[in-house]
């Protein structure tokens, strides 16, 4: 993690690009867009007041660009006045039964790309592609996704693969943050801590994305106790929040996306807990639904108010 003393004025807070698809309405890919079209999307980010960007690979896969195209993209990022503190990946699990080996190799390229462009962190996850039921749902987390197998051999395969990536990251001077996500080996605070403890590398920590868990329409551990458990391992952090209502008489649970300061998680408390354990990594503002970029910008300003002076 950075040795620079961070405060509310200089803490890197990046815009996520989850509201932008890799596949455009005409069926073409962002990978093949003209530079002026990349620039138009980056202008959205700067118009929202961001100075940092995470080129989330659900939008663009920097690791799959040719060197010349990557150089062009980075030039546009600089022209827009943006920096890239980290790169996040999504739904590229190294234990995917069909594409795990491919994703492991891809994640190595992400590490190399992050180091080459000056990013300090990468975020990996063990969650899978959306099921057809999830794709049809208004909120994909209300439909059951693919579950990581309760199998010691697969757990070991995941640990060994992340350790391999962690050593690579360590060699090139960056960190890995593993995203908490339901029904994976990082699907609870206890399991996430056990997993990174098994990996046992200083370059590998936890992306404490508690929003991925509190949004579930099922019983979950209270966010406060989860945060207390994962805080000592927290690295690059995806932050988002949800309204959550529980009816104890019927067992009904209902959730919906919320601006960061209004949801069930108190980020004022959660961030103080993480900082007390030495957290000094960047934040990534995410929001599903509506104008996610603008809500993320509102969330950025909330973070600026509550971070240390």
PDB file of C-alpha atoms in Angstrom:
ATOM      1  CA  UNK A   1       0.000   0.000   0.000  1.00  0.00           C
ATOM      2  CA  UNK A   2       1.035   3.612  -0.476  1.00  0.00           C
ATOM      3  CA  UNK A   3       3.253   5.250   2.128  1.00  0.00           C
ATOM      4  CA  UNK A   4       1.840   8.694   1.287  1.00  0.00           C
ATOM      5  CA  UNK A   5      -0.279  10.146   4.078  1.00  0.00           C
ATOM      6  CA  UNK A   6      -3.743  10.357   2.646  1.00  0.00           C
ATOM      7  CA  UNK A   7      -6.530  12.727   3.666  1.00  0.00           C
ATOM      8  CA  UNK A   8      -9.929  13.836   2.396  1.00  0.00           C
ATOM      9  CA  UNK A   9      -8.315  16.122  -0.171  1.00  0.00           C
ATOM     10  CA  UNK A  10      -5.905  13.716  -1.864  1.00  0.00           C
ATOM     11  CA  UNK A  11      -7.388  10.275  -1.232  1.00  0.00           C
ATOM     12  CA  UNK A  12      -7.831   8.562  -4.633  1.00  0.00           C
ATOM     13  CA  UNK A  13     -11.528   7.936  -5.304  1.00  0.00           C
ATOM     14  CA  UNK A  14     -12.161   6.378  -8.690  1.00  0.00           C
ATOM     15  CA  UNK A  15     -15.220   6.152 -10.894  1.00  0.00           C
ATOM     16  CA  UNK A  16     -16.359   2.636 -11.737  1.00  0.00           C
ATOM     17  CA  UNK A  17     -17.458   1.949 -15.296  1.00  0.00           C
ATOM     18  CA  UNK A  18     -20.060  -0.714 -14.516  1.00  0.00           C
ATOM     19  CA  UNK A  19     -22.790   1.406 -16.105  1.00  0.00           C
ATOM     20  CA  UNK A  20     -21.006   1.133 -19.466  1.00  0.00           C
ATOM     21  CA  UNK A  21     -21.179  -2.149 -21.370  1.00  0.00           C
ATOM     22  CA  UNK A  22     -18.334  -3.612 -23.394  1.00  0.00           C
ATOM     23  CA  UNK A  23     -20.809  -4.401 -26.179  1.00  0.00           C
ATOM     24  CA  UNK A  24     -22.296  -1.370 -27.891  1.00  0.00           C
ATOM     25  CA  UNK A  25     -25.884  -1.102 -29.231  1.00  0.00           C
ATOM     26  CA  UNK A  26     -24.707  -1.905 -32.762  1.00  0.00           C
ATOM     27  CA  UNK A  27     -23.053  -5.117 -31.567  1.00  0.00           C
ATOM     28  CA  UNK A  28     -19.482  -3.838 -31.776  1.00  0.00           C
ATOM     29  CA  UNK A  29     -17.084  -3.821 -28.840  1.00  0.00           C
ATOM     30  CA  UNK A  30     -15.568  -0.981 -26.860  1.00  0.00           C
ATOM     31  CA  UNK A  31     -12.268  -2.758 -27.548  1.00  0.00           C
ATOM     32  CA  UNK A  32     -12.576  -1.639 -31.172  1.00  0.00           C
ATOM     33  CA  UNK A  33     -14.001   1.859 -30.655  1.00  0.00           C
ATOM     34  CA  UNK A  34     -12.453   4.865 -32.321  1.00  0.00           C
ATOM     35  CA  UNK A  35     -10.343   7.059 -29.994  1.00  0.00           C
ATOM     36  CA  UNK A  36     -12.875   9.889 -30.200  1.00  0.00           C
ATOM     37  CA  UNK A  37     -15.550   7.551 -28.848  1.00  0.00           C
ATOM     38  CA  UNK A  38     -13.310   6.518 -25.952  1.00  0.00           C
ATOM     39  CA  UNK A  39     -12.723  10.220 -25.321  1.00  0.00           C
ATOM     40  CA  UNK A  40     -16.472  10.901 -25.221  1.00  0.00           C
ATOM     41  CA  UNK A  41     -16.939   8.288 -22.482  1.00  0.00           C
ATOM     42  CA  UNK A  42     -13.980   9.655 -20.525  1.00  0.00           C
ATOM     43  CA  UNK A  43     -15.577  13.104 -20.799  1.00  0.00           C
ATOM     44  CA  UNK A  44     -18.601  11.719 -18.932  1.00  0.00           C
ATOM     45  CA  UNK A  45     -16.266  10.775 -16.088  1.00  0.00           C
ATOM     46  CA  UNK A  46     -14.564  14.155 -15.905  1.00  0.00           C
ATOM     47  CA  UNK A  47     -17.889  16.000 -16.275  1.00  0.00           C
ATOM     48  CA  UNK A  48     -19.011  14.103 -13.162  1.00  0.00           C
ATOM     49  CA  UNK A  49     -16.052  15.629 -11.324  1.00  0.00           C
ATOM     50  CA  UNK A  50     -13.817  12.573 -11.092  1.00  0.00           C
ATOM     51  CA  UNK A  51     -10.047  12.786 -11.320  1.00  0.00           C
ATOM     52  CA  UNK A  52      -9.550   9.016 -11.015  1.00  0.00           C
ATOM     53  CA  UNK A  53     -10.873   6.189 -13.161  1.00  0.00           C
ATOM     54  CA  UNK A  54     -10.962   2.418 -12.835  1.00  0.00           C
ATOM     55  CA  UNK A  55     -11.196   1.013 -16.383  1.00  0.00           C
ATOM     56  CA  UNK A  56     -13.302  -1.874 -15.103  1.00  0.00           C
ATOM     57  CA  UNK A  57     -12.943  -4.761 -17.539  1.00  0.00           C
ATOM     58  CA  UNK A  58     -16.692  -5.183 -17.967  1.00  0.00           C
ATOM     59  CA  UNK A  59     -16.273  -1.950 -19.967  1.00  0.00           C
ATOM     60  CA  UNK A  60     -12.792  -2.224 -21.511  1.00  0.00           C
ATOM     61  CA  UNK A  61     -10.124  -4.880 -21.145  1.00  0.00           C
ATOM     62  CA  UNK A  62      -6.896  -2.923 -21.120  1.00  0.00           C
ATOM     63  CA  UNK A  63      -4.915  -6.155 -20.880  1.00  0.00           C
ATOM     64  CA  UNK A  64      -6.332  -7.239 -24.258  1.00  0.00           C
ATOM     65  CA  UNK A  65      -5.470  -4.057 -26.152  1.00  0.00           C
ATOM     66  CA  UNK A  66      -2.490  -3.939 -28.478  1.00  0.00           C
ATOM     67  CA  UNK A  67       0.371  -1.773 -27.243  1.00  0.00           C
ATOM     68  CA  UNK A  68      -0.449   0.979 -29.707  1.00  0.00           C
ATOM     69  CA  UNK A  69      -4.136   0.989 -28.762  1.00  0.00           C
ATOM     70  CA  UNK A  70      -3.243   0.950 -25.069  1.00  0.00           C
ATOM     71  CA  UNK A  71      -0.919   3.911 -25.593  1.00  0.00           C
ATOM     72  CA  UNK A  72      -3.729   5.757 -27.373  1.00  0.00           C
ATOM     73  CA  UNK A  73      -6.160   5.055 -24.552  1.00  0.00           C
ATOM     74  CA  UNK A  74      -3.691   6.173 -21.882  1.00  0.00           C
ATOM     75  CA  UNK A  75      -3.027   9.363 -23.829  1.00  0.00           C
ATOM     76  CA  UNK A  76      -6.750  10.128 -23.783  1.00  0.00           C
ATOM     77  CA  UNK A  77      -6.871   9.421 -20.046  1.00  0.00           C
ATOM     78  CA  UNK A  78      -4.042  11.930 -19.463  1.00  0.00           C
ATOM     79  CA  UNK A  79      -5.674  14.509 -21.730  1.00  0.00           C
ATOM     80  CA  UNK A  80      -8.858  14.170 -19.709  1.00  0.00           C
ATOM     81  CA  UNK A  81      -6.940  14.893 -16.515  1.00  0.00           C
ATOM     82  CA  UNK A  82      -7.573  11.414 -15.124  1.00  0.00           C
ATOM     83  CA  UNK A  83      -5.350   8.891 -13.403  1.00  0.00           C
ATOM     84  CA  UNK A  84      -5.822   5.138 -12.939  1.00  0.00           C
ATOM     85  CA  UNK A  85      -5.130   3.988  -9.361  1.00  0.00           C
ATOM     86  CA  UNK A  86      -6.362   0.426  -9.944  1.00  0.00           C
ATOM     87  CA  UNK A  87      -7.931  -2.010 -12.400  1.00  0.00           C
ATOM     88  CA  UNK A  88     -10.917  -4.170 -11.465  1.00  0.00           C
ATOM     89  CA  UNK A  89     -11.944  -7.421 -13.112  1.00  0.00           C
ATOM     90  CA  UNK A  90     -15.381  -9.000 -13.036  1.00  0.00           C
ATOM     91  CA  UNK A  91     -16.698 -12.523 -13.573  1.00  0.00           C
ATOM     92  CA  UNK A  92     -13.344 -14.012 -14.565  1.00  0.00           C
ATOM     93  CA  UNK A  93     -12.899 -16.636 -11.882  1.00  0.00           C
ATOM     94  CA  UNK A  94      -9.743 -18.716 -12.014  1.00  0.00           C
ATOM     95  CA  UNK A  95     -11.805 -21.721 -10.881  1.00  0.00           C
ATOM     96  CA  UNK A  96     -14.421 -21.345 -13.601  1.00  0.00           C
ATOM     97  CA  UNK A  97     -14.919 -24.978 -14.699  1.00  0.00           C
ATOM     98  CA  UNK A  98     -14.737 -24.092 -18.397  1.00  0.00           C
ATOM     99  CA  UNK A  99     -12.479 -21.047 -18.637  1.00  0.00           C
ATOM    100  CA  UNK A 100     -10.471 -21.025 -15.403  1.00  0.00           C
ATOM    101  CA  UNK A 101      -7.095 -21.556 -17.075  1.00  0.00           C
ATOM    102  CA  UNK A 102      -7.861 -18.814 -19.607  1.00  0.00           C
ATOM    103  CA  UNK A 103      -8.832 -16.409 -16.839  1.00  0.00           C
ATOM    104  CA  UNK A 104      -5.714 -17.195 -14.824  1.00  0.00           C
ATOM    105  CA  UNK A 105      -3.574 -16.273 -17.815  1.00  0.00           C
ATOM    106  CA  UNK A 106      -5.694 -13.164 -18.415  1.00  0.00           C
ATOM    107  CA  UNK A 107      -5.294 -12.072 -14.776  1.00  0.00           C
ATOM    108  CA  UNK A 108      -1.525 -12.333 -15.148  1.00  0.00           C
ATOM    109  CA  UNK A 109      -1.817  -9.935 -18.106  1.00  0.00           C
ATOM    110  CA  UNK A 110      -3.935  -7.592 -15.985  1.00  0.00           C
ATOM    111  CA  UNK A 111      -1.157  -7.511 -13.384  1.00  0.00           C
ATOM    112  CA  UNK A 112       1.450  -6.736 -16.049  1.00  0.00           C
ATOM    113  CA  UNK A 113      -0.777  -4.036 -17.534  1.00  0.00           C
ATOM    114  CA  UNK A 114      -1.491  -2.464 -14.146  1.00  0.00           C
ATOM    115  CA  UNK A 115       2.216  -2.282 -13.366  1.00  0.00           C
ATOM    116  CA  UNK A 116       3.018  -0.846 -16.801  1.00  0.00           C
ATOM    117  CA  UNK A 117       0.481   1.990 -16.504  1.00  0.00           C
ATOM    118  CA  UNK A 118       1.308   2.879 -12.910  1.00  0.00           C
ATOM    119  CA  UNK A 119      -1.778   1.451 -11.191  1.00  0.00           C
ATOM    120  CA  UNK A 120      -1.095   0.291  -7.639  1.00  0.00           C
ATOM    121  CA  UNK A 121      -3.821  -2.350  -7.188  1.00  0.00           C
ATOM    122  CA  UNK A 122      -5.899  -4.889  -9.059  1.00  0.00           C
ATOM    123  CA  UNK A 123      -9.194  -6.342  -7.895  1.00  0.00           C
ATOM    124  CA  UNK A 124      -9.934  -9.977  -8.699  1.00  0.00           C
ATOM    125  CA  UNK A 125     -12.991 -12.025  -7.835  1.00  0.00           C
ATOM    126  CA  UNK A 126     -14.082 -15.651  -7.781  1.00  0.00           C
ATOM    127  CA  UNK A 127     -17.610 -14.962  -9.015  1.00  0.00           C
ATOM    128  CA  UNK A 128     -18.944 -16.390 -12.258  1.00  0.00           C
ATOM    129  CA  UNK A 129     -20.805 -15.148 -15.311  1.00  0.00           C
ATOM    130  CA  UNK A 130     -24.443 -14.189 -14.770  1.00  0.00           C
ATOM    131  CA  UNK A 131     -26.985 -16.954 -15.258  1.00  0.00           C
ATOM    132  CA  UNK A 132     -29.879 -16.502 -17.679  1.00  0.00           C
ATOM    133  CA  UNK A 133     -32.210 -15.949 -14.709  1.00  0.00           C
ATOM    134  CA  UNK A 134     -29.921 -13.229 -13.359  1.00  0.00           C
ATOM    135  CA  UNK A 135     -29.780 -11.531 -16.752  1.00  0.00           C
ATOM    136  CA  UNK A 136     -33.603 -11.409 -16.862  1.00  0.00           C
ATOM    137  CA  UNK A 137     -34.040 -10.054 -13.326  1.00  0.00           C
ATOM    138  CA  UNK A 138     -34.383  -6.322 -12.636  1.00  0.00           C
ATOM    139  CA  UNK A 139     -31.653  -6.696 -10.010  1.00  0.00           C
ATOM    140  CA  UNK A 140     -29.410  -9.655 -10.816  1.00  0.00           C
ATOM    141  CA  UNK A 141     -28.628 -10.372  -7.169  1.00  0.00           C
ATOM    142  CA  UNK A 142     -32.268 -11.347  -6.545  1.00  0.00           C
ATOM    143  CA  UNK A 143     -31.788 -14.480  -8.677  1.00  0.00           C
ATOM    144  CA  UNK A 144     -29.509 -17.326  -7.639  1.00  0.00           C
ATOM    145  CA  UNK A 145     -26.074 -17.286  -9.245  1.00  0.00           C
ATOM    146  CA  UNK A 146     -23.477 -20.006  -9.615  1.00  0.00           C
ATOM    147  CA  UNK A 147     -22.052 -21.211  -6.296  1.00  0.00           C
ATOM    148  CA  UNK A 148     -18.423 -22.115  -5.703  1.00  0.00           C
ATOM    149  CA  UNK A 149     -18.194 -25.825  -4.855  1.00  0.00           C
ATOM    150  CA  UNK A 150     -17.909 -26.837  -1.213  1.00  0.00           C
ATOM    151  CA  UNK A 151     -14.860 -28.895  -2.046  1.00  0.00           C
ATOM    152  CA  UNK A 152     -11.412 -28.773  -0.391  1.00  0.00           C
ATOM    153  CA  UNK A 153      -9.675 -29.567  -3.682  1.00  0.00           C
ATOM    154  CA  UNK A 154     -11.294 -26.624  -5.477  1.00  0.00           C
ATOM    155  CA  UNK A 155     -10.608 -24.350  -2.492  1.00  0.00           C
ATOM    156  CA  UNK A 156      -6.926 -25.335  -2.701  1.00  0.00           C
ATOM    157  CA  UNK A 157      -6.904 -24.728  -6.449  1.00  0.00           C
ATOM    158  CA  UNK A 158      -8.284 -21.234  -5.848  1.00  0.00           C
ATOM    159  CA  UNK A 159      -5.783 -20.505  -3.071  1.00  0.00           C
ATOM    160  CA  UNK A 160      -2.869 -21.769  -5.169  1.00  0.00           C
ATOM    161  CA  UNK A 161      -3.966 -19.730  -8.187  1.00  0.00           C
ATOM    162  CA  UNK A 162      -4.367 -16.521  -6.203  1.00  0.00           C
ATOM    163  CA  UNK A 163      -1.021 -17.148  -4.514  1.00  0.00           C
ATOM    164  CA  UNK A 164       0.541 -17.468  -7.967  1.00  0.00           C
ATOM    165  CA  UNK A 165      -1.023 -14.162  -8.987  1.00  0.00           C
ATOM    166  CA  UNK A 166      -0.029 -12.595  -5.670  1.00  0.00           C
ATOM    167  CA  UNK A 167       3.623 -13.490  -6.172  1.00  0.00           C
ATOM    168  CA  UNK A 168       3.505 -12.004  -9.645  1.00  0.00           C
ATOM    169  CA  UNK A 169       1.929  -8.835  -8.274  1.00  0.00           C
ATOM    170  CA  UNK A 170       4.522  -8.673  -5.530  1.00  0.00           C
ATOM    171  CA  UNK A 171       7.325  -8.960  -8.088  1.00  0.00           C
ATOM    172  CA  UNK A 172       6.039  -5.952 -10.042  1.00  0.00           C
ATOM    173  CA  UNK A 173       5.168  -3.869  -6.991  1.00  0.00           C
ATOM    174  CA  UNK A 174       1.376  -3.898  -6.915  1.00  0.00           C
ATOM    175  CA  UNK A 175      -1.292  -5.345  -4.618  1.00  0.00           C
ATOM    176  CA  UNK A 176      -4.234  -7.672  -5.144  1.00  0.00           C
ATOM    177  CA  UNK A 177      -7.630  -7.055  -3.579  1.00  0.00           C
ATOM    178  CA  UNK A 178     -10.058 -10.000  -3.575  1.00  0.00           C
ATOM    179  CA  UNK A 179     -13.681  -8.971  -3.915  1.00  0.00           C
ATOM    180  CA  UNK A 180     -16.241 -10.186  -1.381  1.00  0.00           C
ATOM    181  CA  UNK A 181     -19.140 -11.739  -3.265  1.00  0.00           C
ATOM    182  CA  UNK A 182     -21.956 -14.083  -2.304  1.00  0.00           C
ATOM    183  CA  UNK A 183     -21.638 -17.852  -2.678  1.00  0.00           C
ATOM    184  CA  UNK A 184     -17.912 -17.683  -3.419  1.00  0.00           C
ATOM    185  CA  UNK A 185     -14.960 -18.414  -1.165  1.00  0.00           C
ATOM    186  CA  UNK A 186     -15.116 -14.729  -0.227  1.00  0.00           C
ATOM    187  CA  UNK A 187     -18.875 -14.856   0.343  1.00  0.00           C
ATOM    188  CA  UNK A 188     -18.720 -14.249   4.095  1.00  0.00           C
ATOM    189  CA  UNK A 189     -16.328 -12.327   6.297  1.00  0.00           C
ATOM    190  CA  UNK A 190     -15.116 -15.500   7.994  1.00  0.00           C
ATOM    191  CA  UNK A 191     -14.512 -17.301   4.710  1.00  0.00           C
ATOM    192  CA  UNK A 192     -12.785 -14.276   3.162  1.00  0.00           C
ATOM    193  CA  UNK A 193     -10.393 -13.999   6.103  1.00  0.00           C
ATOM    194  CA  UNK A 194      -9.712 -17.721   5.988  1.00  0.00           C
ATOM    195  CA  UNK A 195      -9.040 -17.545   2.255  1.00  0.00           C
ATOM    196  CA  UNK A 196      -6.521 -14.685   2.332  1.00  0.00           C
ATOM    197  CA  UNK A 197      -4.917 -16.234   5.412  1.00  0.00           C
ATOM    198  CA  UNK A 198      -4.433 -19.437   3.427  1.00  0.00           C
ATOM    199  CA  UNK A 199      -2.935 -17.452   0.528  1.00  0.00           C
ATOM    200  CA  UNK A 200      -0.604 -15.863   3.094  1.00  0.00           C
ATOM    201  CA  UNK A 201       1.018 -13.105   1.042  1.00  0.00           C
ATOM    202  CA  UNK A 202       1.367  -9.446   2.068  1.00  0.00           C
ATOM    203  CA  UNK A 203       0.420  -8.418  -1.478  1.00  0.00           C
ATOM    204  CA  UNK A 204      -3.029 -10.058  -1.235  1.00  0.00           C
ATOM    205  CA  UNK A 205      -5.900  -8.596   0.790  1.00  0.00           C
ATOM    206  CA  UNK A 206      -9.675  -8.184   0.786  1.00  0.00           C
ATOM    207  CA  UNK A 207     -11.875  -5.867  -1.231  1.00  0.00           C
ATOM    208  CA  UNK A 208     -14.442  -5.241   1.530  1.00  0.00           C
ATOM    209  CA  UNK A 209     -17.358  -4.817  -0.872  1.00  0.00           C
ATOM    210  CA  UNK A 210     -19.999  -5.375   1.799  1.00  0.00           C
ATOM    211  CA  UNK A 211     -22.631  -3.985  -0.541  1.00  0.00           C
ATOM    212  CA  UNK A 212     -22.456  -7.213  -2.523  1.00  0.00           C
ATOM    213  CA  UNK A 213     -23.677  -9.038   0.582  1.00  0.00           C
ATOM    214  CA  UNK A 214     -26.144  -6.674   2.283  1.00  0.00           C
ATOM    215  CA  UNK A 215     -28.164  -6.467  -0.957  1.00  0.00           C
ATOM    216  CA  UNK A 216     -29.053 -10.160  -0.826  1.00  0.00           C
ATOM    217  CA  UNK A 217     -32.669 -11.145  -0.154  1.00  0.00           C
ATOM    218  CA  UNK A 218     -31.625 -13.578   2.548  1.00  0.00           C
ATOM    219  CA  UNK A 219     -30.175 -13.421   6.075  1.00  0.00           C
ATOM    220  CA  UNK A 220     -26.636 -11.997   6.171  1.00  0.00           C
ATOM    221  CA  UNK A 221     -24.218 -11.155   8.943  1.00  0.00           C
ATOM    222  CA  UNK A 222     -24.475  -7.571  10.178  1.00  0.00           C
ATOM    223  CA  UNK A 223     -22.226  -5.273   8.173  1.00  0.00           C
ATOM    224  CA  UNK A 224     -20.506  -4.011  11.346  1.00  0.00           C
ATOM    225  CA  UNK A 225     -19.279  -7.429  12.451  1.00  0.00           C
ATOM    226  CA  UNK A 226     -18.216  -8.267   8.894  1.00  0.00           C
ATOM    227  CA  UNK A 227     -16.216  -5.039   8.716  1.00  0.00           C
ATOM    228  CA  UNK A 228     -14.524  -5.694  12.030  1.00  0.00           C
ATOM    229  CA  UNK A 229     -13.374  -9.086  10.752  1.00  0.00           C
ATOM    230  CA  UNK A 230     -12.081  -8.011   7.336  1.00  0.00           C
ATOM    231  CA  UNK A 231     -10.663  -4.573   8.253  1.00  0.00           C
ATOM    232  CA  UNK A 232      -7.154  -5.880   9.065  1.00  0.00           C
ATOM    233  CA  UNK A 233      -6.957  -7.289   5.524  1.00  0.00           C
ATOM    234  CA  UNK A 234      -8.648  -4.443   3.615  1.00  0.00           C
ATOM    235  CA  UNK A 235      -7.079  -3.171   0.401  1.00  0.00           C
ATOM    236  CA  UNK A 236      -8.547  -1.504  -2.694  1.00  0.00           C
ATOM    237  CA  UNK A 237     -12.218  -1.043  -1.807  1.00  0.00           C
ATOM    238  CA  UNK A 238     -15.380  -1.010  -3.935  1.00  0.00           C
ATOM    239  CA  UNK A 239     -17.934   1.071  -2.025  1.00  0.00           C
ATOM    240  CA  UNK A 240     -21.683   1.058  -2.644  1.00  0.00           C
ATOM    241  CA  UNK A 241     -24.737   0.910  -0.428  1.00  0.00           C
ATOM    242  CA  UNK A 242     -28.261  -0.470  -0.319  1.00  0.00           C
ATOM    243  CA  UNK A 243     -31.530   0.098   1.456  1.00  0.00           C
ATOM    244  CA  UNK A 244     -32.362  -3.106   3.335  1.00  0.00           C
ATOM    245  CA  UNK A 245     -35.625  -3.925   5.073  1.00  0.00           C
ATOM    246  CA  UNK A 246     -36.137  -7.100   7.107  1.00  0.00           C
ATOM    247  CA  UNK A 247     -39.477  -8.302   8.458  1.00  0.00           C
ATOM    248  CA  UNK A 248     -38.708 -10.641  11.341  1.00  0.00           C
ATOM    249  CA  UNK A 249     -42.302 -11.886  11.500  1.00  0.00           C
ATOM    250  CA  UNK A 250     -42.315 -13.243   7.934  1.00  0.00           C
ATOM    251  CA  UNK A 251     -38.640 -13.493   7.029  1.00  0.00           C
ATOM    252  CA  UNK A 252     -39.162 -11.093   4.121  1.00  0.00           C
ATOM    253  CA  UNK A 253     -36.022  -9.214   3.026  1.00  0.00           C
ATOM    254  CA  UNK A 254     -36.138  -6.427   0.422  1.00  0.00           C
ATOM    255  CA  UNK A 255     -33.214  -4.366  -0.822  1.00  0.00           C
ATOM    256  CA  UNK A 256     -32.553  -1.666  -3.397  1.00  0.00           C
ATOM    257  CA  UNK A 257     -29.512   0.444  -4.352  1.00  0.00           C
ATOM    258  CA  UNK A 258     -28.994   3.556  -2.244  1.00  0.00           C
ATOM    259  CA  UNK A 259     -26.598   6.509  -2.273  1.00  0.00           C
ATOM    260  CA  UNK A 260     -23.632   5.789  -0.035  1.00  0.00           C
ATOM    261  CA  UNK A 261     -24.724   7.968   2.907  1.00  0.00           C
ATOM    262  CA  UNK A 262     -28.337   6.759   2.975  1.00  0.00           C
ATOM    263  CA  UNK A 263     -28.033   2.956   2.903  1.00  0.00           C
ATOM    264  CA  UNK A 264     -27.859   0.388   5.670  1.00  0.00           C
ATOM    265  CA  UNK A 265     -24.037   0.439   5.906  1.00  0.00           C
ATOM    266  CA  UNK A 266     -22.574   3.392   7.819  1.00  0.00           C
ATOM    267  CA  UNK A 267     -19.494   4.105   5.755  1.00  0.00           C
ATOM    268  CA  UNK A 268     -18.405   6.724   8.266  1.00  0.00           C
ATOM    269  CA  UNK A 269     -17.999   3.924  10.803  1.00  0.00           C
ATOM    270  CA  UNK A 270     -16.769   1.294   8.343  1.00  0.00           C
ATOM    271  CA  UNK A 271     -14.019   3.532   6.972  1.00  0.00           C
ATOM    272  CA  UNK A 272     -12.891   4.578  10.422  1.00  0.00           C
ATOM    273  CA  UNK A 273     -12.636   0.897  11.335  1.00  0.00           C
ATOM    274  CA  UNK A 274     -10.526   0.180   8.242  1.00  0.00           C
ATOM    275  CA  UNK A 275      -8.258   3.191   8.750  1.00  0.00           C
ATOM    276  CA  UNK A 276      -7.688   2.176  12.360  1.00  0.00           C
ATOM    277  CA  UNK A 277      -6.223  -1.036  10.939  1.00  0.00           C
ATOM    278  CA  UNK A 278      -3.959   0.833   8.516  1.00  0.00           C
ATOM    279  CA  UNK A 279      -6.114   1.064   5.384  1.00  0.00           C
ATOM    280  CA  UNK A 280      -4.472   3.413   2.857  1.00  0.00           C
ATOM    281  CA  UNK A 281      -5.739   2.199  -0.516  1.00  0.00           C
ATOM    282  CA  UNK A 282      -7.962   3.824  -3.110  1.00  0.00           C
ATOM    283  CA  UNK A 283     -11.752   3.692  -3.159  1.00  0.00           C
ATOM    284  CA  UNK A 284     -13.940   2.808  -6.135  1.00  0.00           C
ATOM    285  CA  UNK A 285     -17.443   4.306  -6.222  1.00  0.00           C
ATOM    286  CA  UNK A 286     -20.052   1.985  -7.732  1.00  0.00           C
ATOM    287  CA  UNK A 287     -23.818   2.274  -8.074  1.00  0.00           C
ATOM    288  CA  UNK A 288     -26.369   0.146  -9.914  1.00  0.00           C
ATOM    289  CA  UNK A 289     -29.496   1.623 -11.436  1.00  0.00           C
ATOM    290  CA  UNK A 290     -30.400   5.045 -12.806  1.00  0.00           C
ATOM    291  CA  UNK A 291     -27.503   7.365 -13.575  1.00  0.00           C
ATOM    292  CA  UNK A 292     -24.913   5.294 -11.725  1.00  0.00           C
ATOM    293  CA  UNK A 293     -22.083   7.653 -12.618  1.00  0.00           C
ATOM    294  CA  UNK A 294     -23.823  10.693 -11.131  1.00  0.00           C
ATOM    295  CA  UNK A 295     -24.777   8.819  -7.969  1.00  0.00           C
ATOM    296  CA  UNK A 296     -21.156   7.683  -7.716  1.00  0.00           C
ATOM    297  CA  UNK A 297     -20.094  11.329  -7.978  1.00  0.00           C
ATOM    298  CA  UNK A 298     -22.415  12.187  -5.087  1.00  0.00           C
ATOM    299  CA  UNK A 299     -20.872   9.299  -3.161  1.00  0.00           C
ATOM    300  CA  UNK A 300     -17.402  10.662  -3.880  1.00  0.00           C
ATOM    301  CA  UNK A 301     -18.298  13.975  -2.282  1.00  0.00           C
ATOM    302  CA  UNK A 302     -19.716  12.171   0.747  1.00  0.00           C
ATOM    303  CA  UNK A 303     -16.422  10.312   1.128  1.00  0.00           C
ATOM    304  CA  UNK A 304     -14.518  13.603   0.927  1.00  0.00           C
ATOM    305  CA  UNK A 305     -16.583  14.906   3.854  1.00  0.00           C
ATOM    306  CA  UNK A 306     -16.007  11.912   6.125  1.00  0.00           C
ATOM    307  CA  UNK A 307     -12.373  11.025   5.375  1.00  0.00           C
ATOM    308  CA  UNK A 308      -9.716  12.340   7.791  1.00  0.00           C
ATOM    309  CA  UNK A 309      -8.743  15.988   7.478  1.00  0.00           C
TER     310      UNK A 309
END
